[in-house]
Structure formats: structure tokens, C-alpha cells
Short mmCIF file of N, CA and C in Angstrom, two decimals:
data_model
loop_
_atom_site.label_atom_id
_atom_site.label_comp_id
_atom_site.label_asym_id
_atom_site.label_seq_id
_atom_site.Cartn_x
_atom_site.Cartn_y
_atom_site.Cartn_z
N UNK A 1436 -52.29 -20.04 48.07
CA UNK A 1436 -52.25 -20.96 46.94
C UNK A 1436 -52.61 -22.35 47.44
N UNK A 1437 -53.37 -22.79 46.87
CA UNK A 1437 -53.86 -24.31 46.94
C UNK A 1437 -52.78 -25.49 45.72
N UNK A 1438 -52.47 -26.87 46.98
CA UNK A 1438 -51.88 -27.51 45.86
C UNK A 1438 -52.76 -28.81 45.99
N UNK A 1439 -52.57 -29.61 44.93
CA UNK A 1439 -53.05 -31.08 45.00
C UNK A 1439 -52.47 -31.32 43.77
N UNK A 1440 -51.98 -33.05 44.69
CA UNK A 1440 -51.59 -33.56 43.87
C UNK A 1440 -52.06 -35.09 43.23
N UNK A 1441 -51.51 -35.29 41.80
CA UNK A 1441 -52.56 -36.54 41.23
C UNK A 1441 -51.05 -37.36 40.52
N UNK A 1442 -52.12 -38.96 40.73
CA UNK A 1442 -50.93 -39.60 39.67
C UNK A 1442 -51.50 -39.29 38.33
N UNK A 1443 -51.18 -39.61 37.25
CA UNK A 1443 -50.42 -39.54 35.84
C UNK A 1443 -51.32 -41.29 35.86
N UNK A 1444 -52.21 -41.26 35.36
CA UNK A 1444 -52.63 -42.96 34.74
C UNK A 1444 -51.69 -43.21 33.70
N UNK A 1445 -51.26 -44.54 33.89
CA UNK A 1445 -50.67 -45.30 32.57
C UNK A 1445 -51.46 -45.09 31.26
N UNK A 1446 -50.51 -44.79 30.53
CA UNK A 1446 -50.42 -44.26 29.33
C UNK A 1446 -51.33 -43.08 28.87
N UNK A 1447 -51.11 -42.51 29.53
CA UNK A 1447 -52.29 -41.25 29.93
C UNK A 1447 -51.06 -39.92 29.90
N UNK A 1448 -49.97 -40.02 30.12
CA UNK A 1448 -48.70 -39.33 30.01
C UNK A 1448 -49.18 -37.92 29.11
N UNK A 1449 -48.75 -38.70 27.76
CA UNK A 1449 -48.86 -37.64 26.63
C UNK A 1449 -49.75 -37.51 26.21
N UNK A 1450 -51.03 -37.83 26.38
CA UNK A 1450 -52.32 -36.66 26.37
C UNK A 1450 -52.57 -35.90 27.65
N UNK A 1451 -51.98 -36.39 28.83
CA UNK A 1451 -51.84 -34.80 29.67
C UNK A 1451 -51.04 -33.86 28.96
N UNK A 1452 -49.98 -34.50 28.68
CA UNK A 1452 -49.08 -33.12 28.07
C UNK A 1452 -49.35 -32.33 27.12
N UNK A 1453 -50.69 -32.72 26.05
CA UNK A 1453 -51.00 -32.52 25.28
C UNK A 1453 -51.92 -31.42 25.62
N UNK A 1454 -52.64 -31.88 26.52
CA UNK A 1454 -53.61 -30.79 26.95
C UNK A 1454 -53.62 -29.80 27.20
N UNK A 1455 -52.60 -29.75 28.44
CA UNK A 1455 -51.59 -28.76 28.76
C UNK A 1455 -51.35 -27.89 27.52
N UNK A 1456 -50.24 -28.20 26.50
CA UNK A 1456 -49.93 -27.83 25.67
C UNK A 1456 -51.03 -26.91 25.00
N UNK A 1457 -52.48 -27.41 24.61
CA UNK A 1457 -53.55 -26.64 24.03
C UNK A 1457 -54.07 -25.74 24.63
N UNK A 1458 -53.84 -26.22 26.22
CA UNK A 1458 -54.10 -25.10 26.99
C UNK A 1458 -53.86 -23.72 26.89
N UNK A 1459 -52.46 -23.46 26.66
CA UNK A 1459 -51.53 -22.82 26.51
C UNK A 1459 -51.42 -22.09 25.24
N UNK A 1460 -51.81 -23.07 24.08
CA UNK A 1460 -51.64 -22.04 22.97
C UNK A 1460 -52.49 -21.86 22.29
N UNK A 1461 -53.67 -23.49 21.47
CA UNK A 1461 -55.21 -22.42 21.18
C UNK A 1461 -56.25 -22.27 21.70
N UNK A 1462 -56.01 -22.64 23.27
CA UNK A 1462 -57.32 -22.02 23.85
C UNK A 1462 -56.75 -21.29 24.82
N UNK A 1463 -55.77 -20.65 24.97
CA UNK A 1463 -54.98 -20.12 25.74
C UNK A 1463 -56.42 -18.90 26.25
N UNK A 1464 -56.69 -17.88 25.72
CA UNK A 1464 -57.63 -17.05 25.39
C UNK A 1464 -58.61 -17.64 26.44
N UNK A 1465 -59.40 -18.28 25.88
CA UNK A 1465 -60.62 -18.92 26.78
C UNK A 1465 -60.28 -19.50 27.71
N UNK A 1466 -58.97 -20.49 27.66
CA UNK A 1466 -58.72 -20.86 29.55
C UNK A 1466 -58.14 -19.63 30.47
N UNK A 1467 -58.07 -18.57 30.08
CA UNK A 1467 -57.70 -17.07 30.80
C UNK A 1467 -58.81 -16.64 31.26
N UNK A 1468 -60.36 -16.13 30.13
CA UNK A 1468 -61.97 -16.04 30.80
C UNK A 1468 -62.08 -17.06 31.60
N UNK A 1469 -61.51 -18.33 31.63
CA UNK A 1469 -62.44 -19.28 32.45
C UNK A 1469 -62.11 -18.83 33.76
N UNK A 1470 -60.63 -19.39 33.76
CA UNK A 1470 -59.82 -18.70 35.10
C UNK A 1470 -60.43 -17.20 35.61
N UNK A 1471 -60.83 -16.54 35.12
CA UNK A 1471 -61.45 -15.20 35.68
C UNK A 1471 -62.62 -15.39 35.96
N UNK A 1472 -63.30 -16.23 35.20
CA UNK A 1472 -65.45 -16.23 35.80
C UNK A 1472 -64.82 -16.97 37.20
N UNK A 1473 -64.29 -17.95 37.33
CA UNK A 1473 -63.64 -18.85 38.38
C UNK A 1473 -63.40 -17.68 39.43
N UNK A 1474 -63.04 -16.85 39.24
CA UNK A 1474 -62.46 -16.07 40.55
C UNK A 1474 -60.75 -16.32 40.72
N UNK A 1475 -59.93 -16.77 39.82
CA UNK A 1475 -58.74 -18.03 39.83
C UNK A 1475 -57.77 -16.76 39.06
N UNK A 1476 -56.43 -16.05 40.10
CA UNK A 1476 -55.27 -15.43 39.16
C UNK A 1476 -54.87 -16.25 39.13
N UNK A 1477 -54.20 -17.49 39.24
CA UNK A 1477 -53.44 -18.67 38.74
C UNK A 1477 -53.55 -20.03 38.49
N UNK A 1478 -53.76 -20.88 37.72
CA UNK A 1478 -53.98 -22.17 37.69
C UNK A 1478 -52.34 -22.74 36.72
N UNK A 1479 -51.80 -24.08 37.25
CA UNK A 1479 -50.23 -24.23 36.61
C UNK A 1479 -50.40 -25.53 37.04
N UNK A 1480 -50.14 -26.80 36.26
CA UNK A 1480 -49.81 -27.89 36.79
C UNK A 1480 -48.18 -28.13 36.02
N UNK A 1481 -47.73 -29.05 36.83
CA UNK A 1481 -46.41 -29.73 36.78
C UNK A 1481 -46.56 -30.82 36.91
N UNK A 1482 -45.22 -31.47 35.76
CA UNK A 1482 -45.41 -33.05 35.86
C UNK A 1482 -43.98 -33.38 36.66
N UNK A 1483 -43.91 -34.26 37.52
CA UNK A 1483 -42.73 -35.13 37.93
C UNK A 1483 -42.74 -36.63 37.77
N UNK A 1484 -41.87 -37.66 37.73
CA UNK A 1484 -41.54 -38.89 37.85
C UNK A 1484 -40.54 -39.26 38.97
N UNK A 1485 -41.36 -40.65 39.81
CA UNK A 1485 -40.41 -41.04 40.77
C UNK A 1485 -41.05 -42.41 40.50
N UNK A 1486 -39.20 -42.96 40.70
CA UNK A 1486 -39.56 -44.15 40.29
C UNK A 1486 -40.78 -45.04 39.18
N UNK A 1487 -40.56 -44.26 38.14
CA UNK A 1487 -41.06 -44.60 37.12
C UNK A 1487 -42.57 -44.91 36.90
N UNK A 1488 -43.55 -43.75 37.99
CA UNK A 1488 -44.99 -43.33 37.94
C UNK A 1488 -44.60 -42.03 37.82
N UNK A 1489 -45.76 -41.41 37.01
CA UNK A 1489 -46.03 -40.13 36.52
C UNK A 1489 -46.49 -39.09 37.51
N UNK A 1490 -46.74 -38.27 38.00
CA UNK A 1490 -47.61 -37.21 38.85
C UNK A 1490 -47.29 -36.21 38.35
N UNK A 1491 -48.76 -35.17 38.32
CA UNK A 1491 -49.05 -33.96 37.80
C UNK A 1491 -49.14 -33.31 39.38
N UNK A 1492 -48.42 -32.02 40.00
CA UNK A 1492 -48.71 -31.15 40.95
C UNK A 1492 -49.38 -29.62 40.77
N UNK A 1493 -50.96 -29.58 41.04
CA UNK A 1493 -52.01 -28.93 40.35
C UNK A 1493 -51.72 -27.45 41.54
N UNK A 1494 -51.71 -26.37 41.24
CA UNK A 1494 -51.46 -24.95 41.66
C UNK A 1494 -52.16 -23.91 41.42
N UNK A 1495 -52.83 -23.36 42.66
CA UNK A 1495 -54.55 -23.12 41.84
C UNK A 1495 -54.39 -21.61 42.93
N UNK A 1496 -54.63 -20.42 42.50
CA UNK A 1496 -54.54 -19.59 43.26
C UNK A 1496 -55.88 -18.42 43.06
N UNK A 1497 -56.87 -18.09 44.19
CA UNK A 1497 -57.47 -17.09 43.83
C UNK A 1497 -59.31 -17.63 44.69
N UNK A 1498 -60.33 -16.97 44.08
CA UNK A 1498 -61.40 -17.22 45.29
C UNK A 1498 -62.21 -19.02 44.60
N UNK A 1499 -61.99 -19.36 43.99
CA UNK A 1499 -62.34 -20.70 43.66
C UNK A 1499 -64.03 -21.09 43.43
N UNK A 1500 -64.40 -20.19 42.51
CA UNK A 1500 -65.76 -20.28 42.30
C UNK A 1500 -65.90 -21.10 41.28
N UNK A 1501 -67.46 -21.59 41.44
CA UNK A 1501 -68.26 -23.12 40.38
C UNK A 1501 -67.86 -22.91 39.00
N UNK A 1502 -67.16 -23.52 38.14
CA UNK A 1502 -67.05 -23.75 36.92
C UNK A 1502 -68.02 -23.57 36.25
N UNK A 1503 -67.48 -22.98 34.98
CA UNK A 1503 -69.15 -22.96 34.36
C UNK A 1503 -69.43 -23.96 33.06
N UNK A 1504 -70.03 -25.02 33.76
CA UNK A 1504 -69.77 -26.39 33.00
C UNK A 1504 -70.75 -26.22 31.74
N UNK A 1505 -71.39 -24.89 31.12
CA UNK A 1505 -72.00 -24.79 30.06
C UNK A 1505 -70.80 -24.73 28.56
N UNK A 1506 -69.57 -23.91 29.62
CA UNK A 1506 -68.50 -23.51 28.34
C UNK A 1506 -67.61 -25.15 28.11
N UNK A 1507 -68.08 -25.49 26.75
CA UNK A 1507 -67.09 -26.78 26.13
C UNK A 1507 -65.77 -26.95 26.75
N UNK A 1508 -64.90 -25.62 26.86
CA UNK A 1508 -63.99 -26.11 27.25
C UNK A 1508 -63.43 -26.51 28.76
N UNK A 1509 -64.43 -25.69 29.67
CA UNK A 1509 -64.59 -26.82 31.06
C UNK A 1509 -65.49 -28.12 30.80
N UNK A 1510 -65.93 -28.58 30.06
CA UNK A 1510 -66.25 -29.99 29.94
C UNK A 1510 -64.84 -30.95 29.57
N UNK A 1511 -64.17 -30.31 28.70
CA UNK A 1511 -63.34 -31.18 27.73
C UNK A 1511 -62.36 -31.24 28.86
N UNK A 1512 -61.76 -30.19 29.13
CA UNK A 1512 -60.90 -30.07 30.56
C UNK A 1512 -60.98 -30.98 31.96
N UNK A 1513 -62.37 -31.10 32.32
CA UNK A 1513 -63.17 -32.09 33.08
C UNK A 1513 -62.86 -33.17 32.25
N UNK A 1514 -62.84 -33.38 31.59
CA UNK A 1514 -63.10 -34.95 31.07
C UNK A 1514 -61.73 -35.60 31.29
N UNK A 1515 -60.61 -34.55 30.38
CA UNK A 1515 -59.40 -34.77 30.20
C UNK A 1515 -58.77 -35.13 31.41
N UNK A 1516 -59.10 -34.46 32.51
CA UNK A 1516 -58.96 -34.74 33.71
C UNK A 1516 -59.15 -35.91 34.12
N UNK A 1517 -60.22 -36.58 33.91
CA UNK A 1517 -60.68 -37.58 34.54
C UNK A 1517 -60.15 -39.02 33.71
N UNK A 1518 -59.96 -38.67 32.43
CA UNK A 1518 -59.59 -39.79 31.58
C UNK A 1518 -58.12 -40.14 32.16
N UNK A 1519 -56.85 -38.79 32.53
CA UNK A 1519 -55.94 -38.90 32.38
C UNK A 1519 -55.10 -38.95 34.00
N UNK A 1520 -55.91 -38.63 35.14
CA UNK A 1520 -55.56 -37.86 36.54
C UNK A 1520 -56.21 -38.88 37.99
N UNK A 1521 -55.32 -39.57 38.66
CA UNK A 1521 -56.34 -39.90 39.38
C UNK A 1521 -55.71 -39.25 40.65
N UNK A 1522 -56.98 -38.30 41.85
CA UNK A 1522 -55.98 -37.64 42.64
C UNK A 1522 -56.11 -38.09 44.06
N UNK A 1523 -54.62 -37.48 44.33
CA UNK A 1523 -53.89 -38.20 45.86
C UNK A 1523 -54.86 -37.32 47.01
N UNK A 1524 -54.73 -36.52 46.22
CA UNK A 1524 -55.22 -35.23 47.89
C UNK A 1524 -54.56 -34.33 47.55
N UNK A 1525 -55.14 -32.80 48.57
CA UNK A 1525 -54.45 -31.85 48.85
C UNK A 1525 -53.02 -31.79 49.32
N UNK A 1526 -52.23 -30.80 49.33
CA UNK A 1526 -50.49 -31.16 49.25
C UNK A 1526 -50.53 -29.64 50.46
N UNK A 1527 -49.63 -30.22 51.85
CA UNK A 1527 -49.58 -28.90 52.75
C UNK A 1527 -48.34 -28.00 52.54
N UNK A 1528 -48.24 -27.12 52.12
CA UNK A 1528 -47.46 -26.01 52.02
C UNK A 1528 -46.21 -26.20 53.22
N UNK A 1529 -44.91 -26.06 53.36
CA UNK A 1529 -44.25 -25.92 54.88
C UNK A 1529 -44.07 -24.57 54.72
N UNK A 1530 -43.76 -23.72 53.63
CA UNK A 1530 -43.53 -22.28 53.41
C UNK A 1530 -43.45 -21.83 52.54
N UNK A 1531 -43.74 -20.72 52.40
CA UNK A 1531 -44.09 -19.81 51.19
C UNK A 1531 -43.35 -18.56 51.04
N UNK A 1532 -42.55 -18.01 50.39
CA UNK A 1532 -41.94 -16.91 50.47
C UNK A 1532 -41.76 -15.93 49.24
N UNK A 1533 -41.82 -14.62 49.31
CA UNK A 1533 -41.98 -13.76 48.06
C UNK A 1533 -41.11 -12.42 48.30
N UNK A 1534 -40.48 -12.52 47.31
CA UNK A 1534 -39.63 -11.11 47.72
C UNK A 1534 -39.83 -9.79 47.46
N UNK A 1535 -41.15 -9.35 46.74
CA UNK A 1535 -42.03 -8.35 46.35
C UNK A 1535 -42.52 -8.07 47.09
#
């Protein structure tokens, strides 16, 4: 699993969450094909606050192939990204554990 993590731009908050949110329920469907042309079983971000800045921690699991920036909703996704995300870097794992 790959992590990276991004701040949260000011006032950019609740249209991440928003996105998220659409993600999830009406394009839920099509961000599932995307994630699969991608090569991707998991994509999950999380939001935290410290000291009163925002950060989203992005969780991306699987062979990580080119987006296919013809489908609208990797544009809008891209965009949303960029309007709302500015990122720190990759995040190193100390351990990973699974009981399956």
C-alpha cells in the first residue's frame, strides 16, 4: 500500500468532503471502473486536524496504471484535487500487519 500525504487548503475543507462524499454515492459505480482500468483494489483518503490545519492521508493500493484522463470523472477528480490538496510527499509505512 502506498500512502501520501496532503494539506487541506484553506477553505477548501468542505468541498473535499464533498467530493469524497460523491465519490462514494453517485459516482460510486464509475469511481470502482476507474479504480480497476487503474490496476488500483483500493483507493481511501482520510481527513485529520492538528493544530487547526486540515490534512487528507491518501491510501492507494494495487499496480498503479495511467489514468484515463478521457473519462470526465478523472478530470473532475484531478481538478478537485488540485483546487482543494496541496501535497507533502509520500508517508513511510513502520508496519503493516494483517491477521488473514
Amino acid at each position: 500500500m502506498k500512502l501520501y500525504l496532503f494539506t487541506i487548503k484553506q477553505g477548501k475543507l468542505d468541498l473535499w468532503k464533498e467530493w469524497g462524499n460523491l465519490l462514494m454515492t453517485k459516482h460510486k459505480e464509475e469511481a470502482i471502473e476507474t479504480l480497476k482500468e487503474e490496476g488500483l483494489t483500493y483507493e481511501g483518503f482520510c481527513i485529520f486536524e492538528i493544530d487547526g490545519i486540515y490534512y487528507t492521508l491518501a491510501m492507494i493500493e494495487g499496480e498503479e496504471k495511467p489514468t484515463n484522463m478521457d473519462r470526465e470523472l478523472n478530470q473532475k477528480h484531478r481538478a478537485t484535487k488540485q483546487e482543494c490538496l496541496e501535497k507533502i510527499g509520500p508517508v513511510e509505512k513502520a508496519y503493516e500487519l494483517c491477521s488473514n
